[in-house]
Amino acid sequence: MKVIVFGAAGRAGRAIVTEALTAGHDVTAAVRDPAKLSPADQLTMVRADVRDPDSVRAAIAGHDAVISAIGPAGRHAHGLYSDAARALVPAMQSTGVDRLIAITSSGVRRDDPNHARWYRCLARTLMNELYGDMRLMESIITESAVDWTFVRPTRLTDDPPTATYRVQDGETPSGGWKVPVADVARFIIEELDRHRWSHAAPTLAR
């Protein structure tokens, strides 16, 4: 499968690229600065700005699926997620690319019954702007004809992959509050092949 990863130079994006290459996919890394990634077999690097509809359209043409692992440098989105959605949706529709898997966060659902009290407070104060823009991204995409999956991890860690993480649709697994980024990457690449979570929001936690 030909897969393009936006945000490929970031923490989650690098893990996804590695997992996709290991699985034998032809991978394109869409980044603002290709020099940030090391060359690899079956890896193509393209310069693209996810906020620029023209560069997004040119980048995704000819691919079978799009993965969004975009994220801001800090805790403020400054419209990054919603701007990306506004660029991705028409670009996918005009180029005939149907499948989109996008990473957001377990914090997107404000009424998640399994959120700890401290996390609920954090999500509504310090992280409110970030999660609000993620919600807007999800809303823009769900209103389109794109075949979407929103992967909502809990707090990402650099722990080794476990393969023992838990997944629930639309809410955090009880007692879960973190998950290795390597497990998230593996889940996403497996979803490309198995297609079990179309139009769903699987939430991952250990």
JSON list of C-alpha atoms in Angstrom, two decimals:
[
{"chain": "A", "resi": 1, "resn": "MET", "atom": "CA", "xyz": [0.00, 0.00, 0.00]},
{"chain": "A", "resi": 2, "resn": "LYS", "atom": "CA", "xyz": [1.18, 3.53, -0.76]},
{"chain": "A", "resi": 3, "resn": "VAL", "atom": "CA", "xyz": [0.84, 5.59, 2.40]},
{"chain": "A", "resi": 4, "resn": "ILE", "atom": "CA", "xyz": [1.62, 9.24, 3.08]},
{"chain": "A", "resi": 5, "resn": "VAL", "atom": "CA", "xyz": [2.34, 10.42, 6.62]},
{"chain": "A", "resi": 6, "resn": "PHE", "atom": "CA", "xyz": [1.92, 14.09, 7.56]},
{"chain": "A", "resi": 7, "resn": "GLY", "atom": "CA", "xyz": [3.87, 15.11, 10.63]},
{"chain": "A", "resi": 8, "resn": "ALA", "atom": "CA", "xyz": [6.41, 12.40, 9.82]},
{"chain": "A", "resi": 9, "resn": "ALA", "atom": "CA", "xyz": [9.28, 14.25, 11.51]},
{"chain": "A", "resi": 10, "resn": "GLY", "atom": "CA", "xyz": [7.52, 14.32, 14.87]},
{"chain": "A", "resi": 11, "resn": "ARG", "atom": "CA", "xyz": [7.60, 11.80, 17.67]},
{"chain": "A", "resi": 12, "resn": "ALA", "atom": "CA", "xyz": [4.54, 9.80, 16.61]},
{"chain": "A", "resi": 13, "resn": "GLY", "atom": "CA", "xyz": [5.19, 10.36, 12.93]},
{"chain": "A", "resi": 14, "resn": "ARG", "atom": "CA", "xyz": [8.66, 8.81, 13.07]},
{"chain": "A", "resi": 15, "resn": "ALA", "atom": "CA", "xyz": [7.29, 5.76, 14.86]},
{"chain": "A", "resi": 16, "resn": "ILE", "atom": "CA", "xyz": [4.54, 5.39, 12.26]},
{"chain": "A", "resi": 17, "resn": "VAL", "atom": "CA", "xyz": [6.98, 5.68, 9.36]},
{"chain": "A", "resi": 18, "resn": "THR", "atom": "CA", "xyz": [9.22, 3.01, 10.93]},
{"chain": "A", "resi": 19, "resn": "GLU", "atom": "CA", "xyz": [6.28, 0.67, 11.53]},
{"chain": "A", "resi": 20, "resn": "ALA", "atom": "CA", "xyz": [4.89, 1.18, 8.03]},
{"chain": "A", "resi": 21, "resn": "LEU", "atom": "CA", "xyz": [8.25, 0.44, 6.42]},
{"chain": "A", "resi": 22, "resn": "THR", "atom": "CA", "xyz": [8.65, -2.66, 8.57]},
{"chain": "A", "resi": 23, "resn": "ALA", "atom": "CA", "xyz": [5.23, -3.84, 7.38]},
{"chain": "A", "resi": 24, "resn": "GLY", "atom": "CA", "xyz": [6.37, -3.47, 3.77]},
{"chain": "A", "resi": 25, "resn": "HIS", "atom": "CA", "xyz": [4.39, -0.41, 2.75]},
{"chain": "A", "resi": 26, "resn": "ASP", "atom": "CA", "xyz": [5.65, 2.24, 0.33]},
{"chain": "A", "resi": 27, "resn": "VAL", "atom": "CA", "xyz": [5.80, 5.31, 2.54]},
{"chain": "A", "resi": 28, "resn": "THR", "atom": "CA", "xyz": [5.92, 9.02, 1.77]},
{"chain": "A", "resi": 29, "resn": "ALA", "atom": "CA", "xyz": [6.95, 11.33, 4.59]},
{"chain": "A", "resi": 30, "resn": "ALA", "atom": "CA", "xyz": [5.36, 14.75, 4.17]},
{"chain": "A", "resi": 31, "resn": "VAL", "atom": "CA", "xyz": [7.38, 17.26, 6.15]},
{"chain": "A", "resi": 32, "resn": "ARG", "atom": "CA", "xyz": [8.26, 20.94, 6.01]},
{"chain": "A", "resi": 33, "resn": "ASP", "atom": "CA", "xyz": [11.97, 20.11, 6.17]},
{"chain": "A", "resi": 34, "resn": "PRO", "atom": "CA", "xyz": [12.99, 16.75, 4.59]},
{"chain": "A", "resi": 35, "resn": "ALA", "atom": "CA", "xyz": [16.47, 17.11, 6.10]},
{"chain": "A", "resi": 36, "resn": "LYS", "atom": "CA", "xyz": [14.97, 16.17, 9.47]},
{"chain": "A", "resi": 37, "resn": "LEU", "atom": "CA", "xyz": [14.52, 12.55, 8.36]},
{"chain": "A", "resi": 38, "resn": "SER", "atom": "CA", "xyz": [17.09, 9.94, 7.36]},
{"chain": "A", "resi": 39, "resn": "PRO", "atom": "CA", "xyz": [16.73, 8.22, 3.97]},
{"chain": "A", "resi": 40, "resn": "ALA", "atom": "CA", "xyz": [15.46, 4.62, 3.93]},
{"chain": "A", "resi": 41, "resn": "ASP", "atom": "CA", "xyz": [14.42, 2.01, 1.40]},
{"chain": "A", "resi": 42, "resn": "GLN", "atom": "CA", "xyz": [10.79, 2.42, 0.27]},
{"chain": "A", "resi": 43, "resn": "LEU", "atom": "CA", "xyz": [10.71, 5.90, 1.86]},
{"chain": "A", "resi": 44, "resn": "THR", "atom": "CA", "xyz": [10.02, 8.97, -0.23]},
{"chain": "A", "resi": 45, "resn": "MET", "atom": "CA", "xyz": [10.27, 12.42, 1.32]},
{"chain": "A", "resi": 46, "resn": "VAL", "atom": "CA", "xyz": [8.29, 15.40, 0.07]},
{"chain": "A", "resi": 47, "resn": "ARG", "atom": "CA", "xyz": [8.15, 18.98, 1.28]},
{"chain": "A", "resi": 48, "resn": "ALA", "atom": "CA", "xyz": [4.60, 19.91, 2.22]},
{"chain": "A", "resi": 49, "resn": "ASP", "atom": "CA", "xyz": [2.83, 22.32, 4.53]},
{"chain": "A", "resi": 50, "resn": "VAL", "atom": "CA", "xyz": [-0.34, 20.76, 5.90]},
{"chain": "A", "resi": 51, "resn": "ARG", "atom": "CA", "xyz": [-1.91, 24.23, 6.05]},
{"chain": "A", "resi": 52, "resn": "ASP", "atom": "CA", "xyz": [-1.35, 24.78, 2.31]},
{"chain": "A", "resi": 53, "resn": "PRO", "atom": "CA", "xyz": [-4.10, 23.07, 0.26]},
{"chain": "A", "resi": 54, "resn": "ASP", "atom": "CA", "xyz": [-2.06, 23.12, -2.95]},
{"chain": "A", "resi": 55, "resn": "SER", "atom": "CA", "xyz": [0.99, 21.43, -1.42]},
{"chain": "A", "resi": 56, "resn": "VAL", "atom": "CA", "xyz": [-1.23, 18.90, 0.35]},
{"chain": "A", "resi": 57, "resn": "ARG", "atom": "CA", "xyz": [-3.04, 18.05, -2.87]},
{"chain": "A", "resi": 58, "resn": "ALA", "atom": "CA", "xyz": [0.21, 17.59, -4.76]},
{"chain": "A", "resi": 59, "resn": "ALA", "atom": "CA", "xyz": [1.68, 15.44, -1.99]},
{"chain": "A", "resi": 60, "resn": "ILE", "atom": "CA", "xyz": [-1.19, 12.98, -1.56]},
{"chain": "A", "resi": 61, "resn": "ALA", "atom": "CA", "xyz": [-1.95, 12.34, -5.25]},
{"chain": "A", "resi": 62, "resn": "GLY", "atom": "CA", "xyz": [-1.32, 8.70, -6.13]},
{"chain": "A", "resi": 63, "resn": "HIS", "atom": "CA", "xyz": [-1.50, 7.34, -2.58]},
{"chain": "A", "resi": 64, "resn": "ASP", "atom": "CA", "xyz": [-3.91, 4.80, -1.12]},
{"chain": "A", "resi": 65, "resn": "ALA", "atom": "CA", "xyz": [-4.15, 6.25, 2.39]},
{"chain": "A", "resi": 66, "resn": "VAL", "atom": "CA", "xyz": [-3.28, 9.33, 4.44]},
{"chain": "A", "resi": 67, "resn": "ILE", "atom": "CA", "xyz": [-2.05, 9.29, 8.04]},
{"chain": "A", "resi": 68, "resn": "SER", "atom": "CA", "xyz": [-2.02, 12.49, 10.06]},
{"chain": "A", "resi": 69, "resn": "ALA", "atom": "CA", "xyz": [0.41, 12.61, 12.95]},
{"chain": "A", "resi": 70, "resn": "ILE", "atom": "CA", "xyz": [0.62, 16.38, 13.04]},
{"chain": "A", "resi": 71, "resn": "GLY", "atom": "CA", "xyz": [1.03, 18.29, 16.26]},
{"chain": "A", "resi": 72, "resn": "PRO", "atom": "CA", "xyz": [2.22, 21.66, 17.54]},
{"chain": "A", "resi": 73, "resn": "ALA", "atom": "CA", "xyz": [5.52, 22.16, 19.34]},
{"chain": "A", "resi": 74, "resn": "GLY", "atom": "CA", "xyz": [3.75, 23.21, 22.54]},
{"chain": "A", "resi": 75, "resn": "ARG", "atom": "CA", "xyz": [0.32, 22.94, 24.14]},
{"chain": "A", "resi": 76, "resn": "HIS", "atom": "CA", "xyz": [-1.33, 25.53, 21.86]},
{"chain": "A", "resi": 77, "resn": "ALA", "atom": "CA", "xyz": [-2.64, 24.40, 18.47]},
{"chain": "A", "resi": 78, "resn": "HIS", "atom": "CA", "xyz": [-3.04, 27.85, 16.91]},
{"chain": "A", "resi": 79, "resn": "GLY", "atom": "CA", "xyz": [-5.53, 26.32, 14.48]},
{"chain": "A", "resi": 80, "resn": "LEU", "atom": "CA", "xyz": [-3.12, 23.65, 13.22]},
{"chain": "A", "resi": 81, "resn": "TYR", "atom": "CA", "xyz": [-5.55, 20.72, 13.39]},
{"chain": "A", "resi": 82, "resn": "SER", "atom": "CA", "xyz": [-8.56, 22.51, 11.92]},
{"chain": "A", "resi": 83, "resn": "ASP", "atom": "CA", "xyz": [-6.45, 24.15, 9.19]},
{"chain": "A", "resi": 84, "resn": "ALA", "atom": "CA", "xyz": [-5.05, 20.72, 8.30]},
{"chain": "A", "resi": 85, "resn": "ALA", "atom": "CA", "xyz": [-8.55, 19.25, 8.08]},
{"chain": "A", "resi": 86, "resn": "ARG", "atom": "CA", "xyz": [-9.64, 22.07, 5.77]},
{"chain": "A", "resi": 87, "resn": "ALA", "atom": "CA", "xyz": [-6.69, 21.29, 3.50]},
{"chain": "A", "resi": 88, "resn": "LEU", "atom": "CA", "xyz": [-6.81, 17.48, 3.69]},
{"chain": "A", "resi": 89, "resn": "VAL", "atom": "CA", "xyz": [-10.49, 16.88, 2.99]},
{"chain": "A", "resi": 90, "resn": "PRO", "atom": "CA", "xyz": [-10.77, 18.70, -0.36]},
{"chain": "A", "resi": 91, "resn": "ALA", "atom": "CA", "xyz": [-7.33, 17.46, -1.39]},
{"chain": "A", "resi": 92, "resn": "MET", "atom": "CA", "xyz": [-8.34, 13.86, -0.76]},
{"chain": "A", "resi": 93, "resn": "GLN", "atom": "CA", "xyz": [-11.64, 14.27, -2.53]},
{"chain": "A", "resi": 94, "resn": "SER", "atom": "CA", "xyz": [-10.06, 15.86, -5.59]},
{"chain": "A", "resi": 95, "resn": "THR", "atom": "CA", "xyz": [-7.35, 13.21, -5.88]},
{"chain": "A", "resi": 96, "resn": "GLY", "atom": "CA", "xyz": [-9.52, 10.18, -5.15]},
{"chain": "A", "resi": 97, "resn": "VAL", "atom": "CA", "xyz": [-7.75, 9.20, -1.92]},
{"chain": "A", "resi": 98, "resn": "ASP", "atom": "CA", "xyz": [-10.39, 7.91, 0.47]},
{"chain": "A", "resi": 99, "resn": "ARG", "atom": "CA", "xyz": [-8.73, 6.52, 3.62]},
{"chain": "A", "resi": 100, "resn": "LEU", "atom": "CA", "xyz": [-7.62, 8.82, 6.47]},
{"chain": "A", "resi": 101, "resn": "ILE", "atom": "CA", "xyz": [-6.29, 7.86, 9.89]},
{"chain": "A", "resi": 102, "resn": "ALA", "atom": "CA", "xyz": [-5.66, 10.86, 12.15]},
{"chain": "A", "resi": 103, "resn": "ILE", "atom": "CA", "xyz": [-4.17, 11.00, 15.63]},
{"chain": "A", "resi": 104, "resn": "THR", "atom": "CA", "xyz": [-6.00, 13.27, 18.05]},
{"chain": "A", "resi": 105, "resn": "SER", "atom": "CA", "xyz": [-6.25, 12.57, 21.80]},
{"chain": "A", "resi": 106, "resn": "SER", "atom": "CA", "xyz": [-8.32, 10.94, 24.51]},
{"chain": "A", "resi": 107, "resn": "GLY", "atom": "CA", "xyz": [-8.79, 14.48, 25.80]},
{"chain": "A", "resi": 108, "resn": "VAL", "atom": "CA", "xyz": [-11.04, 15.33, 22.84]},
{"chain": "A", "resi": 109, "resn": "ARG", "atom": "CA", "xyz": [-14.08, 13.82, 24.55]},
{"chain": "A", "resi": 110, "resn": "ARG", "atom": "CA", "xyz": [-14.90, 16.19, 27.38]},
{"chain": "A", "resi": 111, "resn": "ASP", "atom": "CA", "xyz": [-17.49, 13.90, 28.98]},
{"chain": "A", "resi": 112, "resn": "ASP", "atom": "CA", "xyz": [-15.40, 10.72, 28.90]},
{"chain": "A", "resi": 113, "resn": "PRO", "atom": "CA", "xyz": [-16.65, 8.82, 31.97]},
{"chain": "A", "resi": 114, "resn": "ASN", "atom": "CA", "xyz": [-13.24, 7.23, 32.54]},
{"chain": "A", "resi": 115, "resn": "HIS", "atom": "CA", "xyz": [-11.22, 10.44, 32.70]},
{"chain": "A", "resi": 116, "resn": "ALA", "atom": "CA", "xyz": [-9.58, 10.95, 36.08]},
{"chain": "A", "resi": 117, "resn": "ARG", "atom": "CA", "xyz": [-10.75, 14.10, 37.87]},
{"chain": "A", "resi": 118, "resn": "TRP", "atom": "CA", "xyz": [-7.31, 15.72, 37.57]},
{"chain": "A", "resi": 119, "resn": "TYR", "atom": "CA", "xyz": [-7.22, 15.02, 33.83]},
{"chain": "A", "resi": 120, "resn": "ARG", "atom": "CA", "xyz": [-10.71, 16.40, 33.31]},
{"chain": "A", "resi": 121, "resn": "CYS", "atom": "CA", "xyz": [-9.60, 19.61, 35.01]},
{"chain": "A", "resi": 122, "resn": "LEU", "atom": "CA", "xyz": [-6.43, 19.78, 32.88]},
{"chain": "A", "resi": 123, "resn": "ALA", "atom": "CA", "xyz": [-8.39, 19.20, 29.66]},
{"chain": "A", "resi": 124, "resn": "ARG", "atom": "CA", "xyz": [-10.75, 22.07, 30.44]},
{"chain": "A", "resi": 125, "resn": "THR", "atom": "CA", "xyz": [-8.08, 24.57, 31.43]},
{"chain": "A", "resi": 126, "resn": "LEU", "atom": "CA", "xyz": [-4.47, 24.30, 30.23]},
{"chain": "A", "resi": 127, "resn": "MET", "atom": "CA", "xyz": [-5.28, 21.98, 27.30]},
{"chain": "A", "resi": 128, "resn": "ASN", "atom": "CA", "xyz": [-8.64, 23.46, 26.37]},
{"chain": "A", "resi": 129, "resn": "GLU", "atom": "CA", "xyz": [-7.48, 25.31, 23.25]},
{"chain": "A", "resi": 130, "resn": "LEU", "atom": "CA", "xyz": [-5.50, 22.34, 21.95]},
{"chain": "A", "resi": 131, "resn": "TYR", "atom": "CA", "xyz": [-8.30, 19.82, 22.45]},
{"chain": "A", "resi": 132, "resn": "GLY", "atom": "CA", "xyz": [-10.85, 22.28, 21.10]},
{"chain": "A", "resi": 133, "resn": "ASP", "atom": "CA", "xyz": [-8.96, 22.51, 17.82]},
{"chain": "A", "resi": 134, "resn": "MET", "atom": "CA", "xyz": [-8.70, 18.72, 17.66]},
{"chain": "A", "resi": 135, "resn": "ARG", "atom": "CA", "xyz": [-12.49, 18.53, 18.10]},
{"chain": "A", "resi": 136, "resn": "LEU", "atom": "CA", "xyz": [-12.91, 21.00, 15.26]},
{"chain": "A", "resi": 137, "resn": "MET", "atom": "CA", "xyz": [-10.62, 18.88, 13.07]},
{"chain": "A", "resi": 138, "resn": "GLU", "atom": "CA", "xyz": [-12.70, 15.80, 13.81]},
{"chain": "A", "resi": 139, "resn": "SER", "atom": "CA", "xyz": [-15.93, 17.68, 13.08]},
{"chain": "A", "resi": 140, "resn": "ILE", "atom": "CA", "xyz": [-14.70, 18.92, 9.69]},
{"chain": "A", "resi": 141, "resn": "ILE", "atom": "CA", "xyz": [-13.59, 15.43, 8.68]},
{"chain": "A", "resi": 142, "resn": "THR", "atom": "CA", "xyz": [-16.71, 13.59, 9.92]},
{"chain": "A", "resi": 143, "resn": "GLU", "atom": "CA", "xyz": [-18.91, 15.91, 7.87]},
{"chain": "A", "resi": 144, "resn": "SER", "atom": "CA", "xyz": [-17.06, 14.84, 4.71]},
{"chain": "A", "resi": 145, "resn": "ALA", "atom": "CA", "xyz": [-17.24, 11.66, 2.62]},
{"chain": "A", "resi": 146, "resn": "VAL", "atom": "CA", "xyz": [-13.74, 10.61, 3.74]},
{"chain": "A", "resi": 147, "resn": "ASP", "atom": "CA", "xyz": [-13.35, 7.11, 5.24]},
{"chain": "A", "resi": 148, "resn": "TRP", "atom": "CA", "xyz": [-11.90, 8.26, 8.57]},
{"chain": "A", "resi": 149, "resn": "THR", "atom": "CA", "xyz": [-10.57, 6.81, 11.79]},
{"chain": "A", "resi": 150, "resn": "PHE", "atom": "CA", "xyz": [-9.53, 9.00, 14.71]},
{"chain": "A", "resi": 151, "resn": "VAL", "atom": "CA", "xyz": [-6.93, 7.34, 16.91]},
{"chain": "A", "resi": 152, "resn": "ARG", "atom": "CA", "xyz": [-7.16, 8.89, 20.38]},
{"chain": "A", "resi": 153, "resn": "PRO", "atom": "CA", "xyz": [-4.21, 7.84, 22.53]},
{"chain": "A", "resi": 154, "resn": "THR", "atom": "CA", "xyz": [-3.84, 8.67, 26.19]},
{"chain": "A", "resi": 155, "resn": "ARG", "atom": "CA", "xyz": [-0.50, 10.23, 27.22]},
{"chain": "A", "resi": 156, "resn": "LEU", "atom": "CA", "xyz": [2.23, 9.06, 24.86]},
{"chain": "A", "resi": 157, "resn": "THR", "atom": "CA", "xyz": [5.39, 7.59, 26.37]},
{"chain": "A", "resi": 158, "resn": "ASP", "atom": "CA", "xyz": [8.69, 6.37, 24.96]},
{"chain": "A", "resi": 159, "resn": "ASP", "atom": "CA", "xyz": [8.38, 3.02, 26.74]},
{"chain": "A", "resi": 160, "resn": "PRO", "atom": "CA", "xyz": [9.07, -0.11, 24.68]},
{"chain": "A", "resi": 161, "resn": "PRO", "atom": "CA", "xyz": [6.06, -1.51, 22.79]},
{"chain": "A", "resi": 162, "resn": "THR", "atom": "CA", "xyz": [3.95, -3.87, 24.88]},
{"chain": "A", "resi": 163, "resn": "ALA", "atom": "CA", "xyz": [1.18, -5.14, 22.57]},
{"chain": "A", "resi": 164, "resn": "THR", "atom": "CA", "xyz": [-0.91, -5.32, 25.76]},
{"chain": "A", "resi": 165, "resn": "TYR", "atom": "CA", "xyz": [-2.60, -1.94, 25.38]},
{"chain": "A", "resi": 166, "resn": "ARG", "atom": "CA", "xyz": [-6.39, -1.72, 25.57]},
{"chain": "A", "resi": 167, "resn": "VAL", "atom": "CA", "xyz": [-8.73, -0.16, 23.02]},
{"chain": "A", "resi": 168, "resn": "GLN", "atom": "CA", "xyz": [-12.25, 1.20, 23.40]},
{"chain": "A", "resi": 169, "resn": "ASP", "atom": "CA", "xyz": [-14.33, 3.08, 20.89]},
{"chain": "A", "resi": 170, "resn": "GLY", "atom": "CA", "xyz": [-14.96, 6.64, 21.96]},
{"chain": "A", "resi": 171, "resn": "GLU", "atom": "CA", "xyz": [-13.87, 6.43, 25.58]},
{"chain": "A", "resi": 172, "resn": "THR", "atom": "CA", "xyz": [-10.73, 5.80, 27.60]},
{"chain": "A", "resi": 173, "resn": "PRO", "atom": "CA", "xyz": [-10.22, 2.22, 28.86]},
{"chain": "A", "resi": 174, "resn": "SER", "atom": "CA", "xyz": [-10.90, 2.23, 32.61]},
{"chain": "A", "resi": 175, "resn": "GLY", "atom": "CA", "xyz": [-7.86, 3.23, 34.65]},
{"chain": "A", "resi": 176, "resn": "GLY", "atom": "CA", "xyz": [-5.75, 3.91, 31.55]},
{"chain": "A", "resi": 177, "resn": "TRP", "atom": "CA", "xyz": [-3.80, 7.14, 31.24]},
{"chain": "A", "resi": 178, "resn": "LYS", "atom": "CA", "xyz": [-0.73, 6.41, 29.10]},
{"chain": "A", "resi": 179, "resn": "VAL", "atom": "CA", "xyz": [0.42, 4.28, 26.15]},
{"chain": "A", "resi": 180, "resn": "PRO", "atom": "CA", "xyz": [3.77, 3.77, 24.35]},
{"chain": "A", "resi": 181, "resn": "VAL", "atom": "CA", "xyz": [3.98, 5.69, 21.08]},
{"chain": "A", "resi": 182, "resn": "ALA", "atom": "CA", "xyz": [5.33, 2.50, 19.48]},
{"chain": "A", "resi": 183, "resn": "ASP", "atom": "CA", "xyz": [2.08, 0.70, 20.32]},
{"chain": "A", "resi": 184, "resn": "VAL", "atom": "CA", "xyz": [0.06, 3.52, 18.79]},
{"chain": "A", "resi": 185, "resn": "ALA", "atom": "CA", "xyz": [2.13, 3.33, 15.60]},
{"chain": "A", "resi": 186, "resn": "ARG", "atom": "CA", "xyz": [1.62, -0.43, 15.39]},
{"chain": "A", "resi": 187, "resn": "PHE", "atom": "CA", "xyz": [-2.13, -0.08, 15.93]},
{"chain": "A", "resi": 188, "resn": "ILE", "atom": "CA", "xyz": [-2.36, 2.48, 13.11]},
{"chain": "A", "resi": 189, "resn": "ILE", "atom": "CA", "xyz": [-0.47, 0.36, 10.60]},
{"chain": "A", "resi": 190, "resn": "GLU", "atom": "CA", "xyz": [-2.47, -2.74, 11.54]},
{"chain": "A", "resi": 191, "resn": "GLU", "atom": "CA", "xyz": [-5.65, -0.70, 11.02]},
{"chain": "A", "resi": 192, "resn": "LEU", "atom": "CA", "xyz": [-4.51, 0.15, 7.49]},
{"chain": "A", "resi": 193, "resn": "ASP", "atom": "CA", "xyz": [-4.57, -3.55, 6.66]},
{"chain": "A", "resi": 194, "resn": "ARG", "atom": "CA", "xyz": [-7.49, -4.77, 8.78]},
{"chain": "A", "resi": 195, "resn": "HIS", "atom": "CA", "xyz": [-9.88, -1.81, 8.42]},
{"chain": "A", "resi": 196, "resn": "ARG", "atom": "CA", "xyz": [-11.81, -2.60, 11.60]},
{"chain": "A", "resi": 197, "resn": "TRP", "atom": "CA", "xyz": [-12.29, 0.94, 12.93]},
{"chain": "A", "resi": 198, "resn": "SER", "atom": "CA", "xyz": [-13.80, 2.84, 10.00]},
{"chain": "A", "resi": 199, "resn": "HIS", "atom": "CA", "xyz": [-15.82, 5.85, 11.20]},
{"chain": "A", "resi": 200, "resn": "ALA", "atom": "CA", "xyz": [-14.76, 5.19, 14.79]},
{"chain": "A", "resi": 201, "resn": "ALA", "atom": "CA", "xyz": [-12.54, 6.78, 17.43]},
{"chain": "A", "resi": 202, "resn": "PRO", "atom": "CA", "xyz": [-10.51, 4.04, 19.13]},
{"chain": "A", "resi": 203, "resn": "THR", "atom": "CA", "xyz": [-8.95, 5.24, 22.38]},
{"chain": "A", "resi": 204, "resn": "LEU", "atom": "CA", "xyz": [-5.72, 3.52, 23.41]},
{"chain": "A", "resi": 205, "resn": "ALA", "atom": "CA", "xyz": [-4.30, 3.03, 26.91]},
{"chain": "A", "resi": 206, "resn": "ARG", "atom": "CA", "xyz": [-2.31, 0.47, 28.87]}
]
